[in-house]
């Protein structure tokens, strides 16, 4: 009789995990696990023996406990839309992926408390829809909201289009449920506006990118749904003119500015070229664009009149060259699509290097000018496509490979490119990662930017909560 093969420790672990999550909760076929092992940008090709898909927090806890005992690392994953490889397992096949996708229930919504209690695997779009059905607004909007999930959004402290008015993901969190690296469940699903009782643990997990524990559910703040929304796309003469327009809207009514985005002519050109159905609602293309969204829950706020008044004056003063105001939901969506499809269009155009940087708002035009000059001097023919959240001082200073260049050659220069942009960013008092986080791509920058006491404290916190280093290894900390 042939000997049966000796189970390897990972096989033993998977048997125990299968007993917790069942057949439905475990993927082991390479064809099934492959999509979870590669990031959206295709920068990292990981490998994993299994993707675990628990159905609830207790299952997550049991799985993490088993992994902790076996010393096998866990990579939490939501919608897998990270721009920095934050949810991708290592290439050596030593890490399990834990997908939150099956935990997709809206647990409760309270229009009086203005709170939404929701599981980690709900997509941001579904969470927004649930809030809207209750007559409220979840004021967080990002380009990947149809795929990105609440757990990942909180773990990475996503920013997005409405930060200018409502802040980042962290500003929306009242409570969290978290599975700690030893498999303990911390139920902090409180929905209090005031709770001043010691260290604010929930904020420790927001932005930790899954290195301290796994967020399984959250209580999010809602706001009253806007009664009036106006969106305009403007052709502007320069980044300075875009900033000037922003300050005029802010001066007029800061409570109404819900988004203020900048786009370069190059980036818009890629959208018009690659995205089916994309059309420019202006007479002619421009070198620079601004997208403004105003919104208010107040009845009779007269937003349209305010928008027109600010734009008319800006046209008269030469800040704005042309503007299109959306007349319907469909036109609003079409204008937003020109902005939201920037990343997809850049992907279709070829290889790109991303710099998700922030500077004080007043320095954005200088950032765009200086970083463009520095990158064009570094790589002949490189195409700079800065765009993003001008109202937050957060520009995606992305670079597209020179036409006809080899993609691998271009990507191999990513550190040189990022360092070149970051030199300008540092000089302007900015940050090397405004909203995408650190992930696998940028831990090497941490000693330089956050070294000393700050990084030392982060490392001590990591060690205190995850002494065996099993939670999302290789991410955030160098
Ligand atoms: C966006 O705002 O569309 C994303 O954060 C972008 C990116 O850098 O591609
Ligand atoms: Zn962004």
mmCIF file of C-alpha atoms in Angstrom, residues 40 183 206 225 256 258 284 286 313 354 357 381 444 456:
data_model
loop_
_atom_site.group_PDB
_atom_site.id
_atom_site.type_symbol
_atom_site.label_atom_id
_atom_site.label_comp_id
_atom_site.label_asym_id
_atom_site.label_seq_id
_atom_site.Cartn_x
_atom_site.Cartn_y
_atom_site.Cartn_z
ATOM 1 C CA UNK A 40 -5.119 46.575 -9.742
ATOM 2 C CA UNK A 183 -7.896 36.471 17.059
ATOM 3 C CA UNK A 206 -8.016 53.517 10.321
ATOM 4 C CA UNK A 225 -28.870 64.446 1.608
ATOM 5 C CA UNK A 256 -21.370 74.619 -0.590
ATOM 6 C CA UNK A 258 -18.389 69.677 -2.263
ATOM 7 C CA UNK A 284 -12.508 73.231 -27.654
ATOM 8 C CA UNK A 286 -7.849 73.217 -23.048
ATOM 9 C CA UNK A 313 -17.124 87.076 -13.004
ATOM 10 C CA UNK A 354 1.880 57.471 -9.833
ATOM 11 C CA UNK A 357 1.213 63.741 -3.200
ATOM 12 C CA UNK A 381 9.399 62.589 -23.764
ATOM 13 C CA UNK A 444 11.201 52.478 1.698
ATOM 14 C CA UNK A 456 9.810 54.321 16.313
#
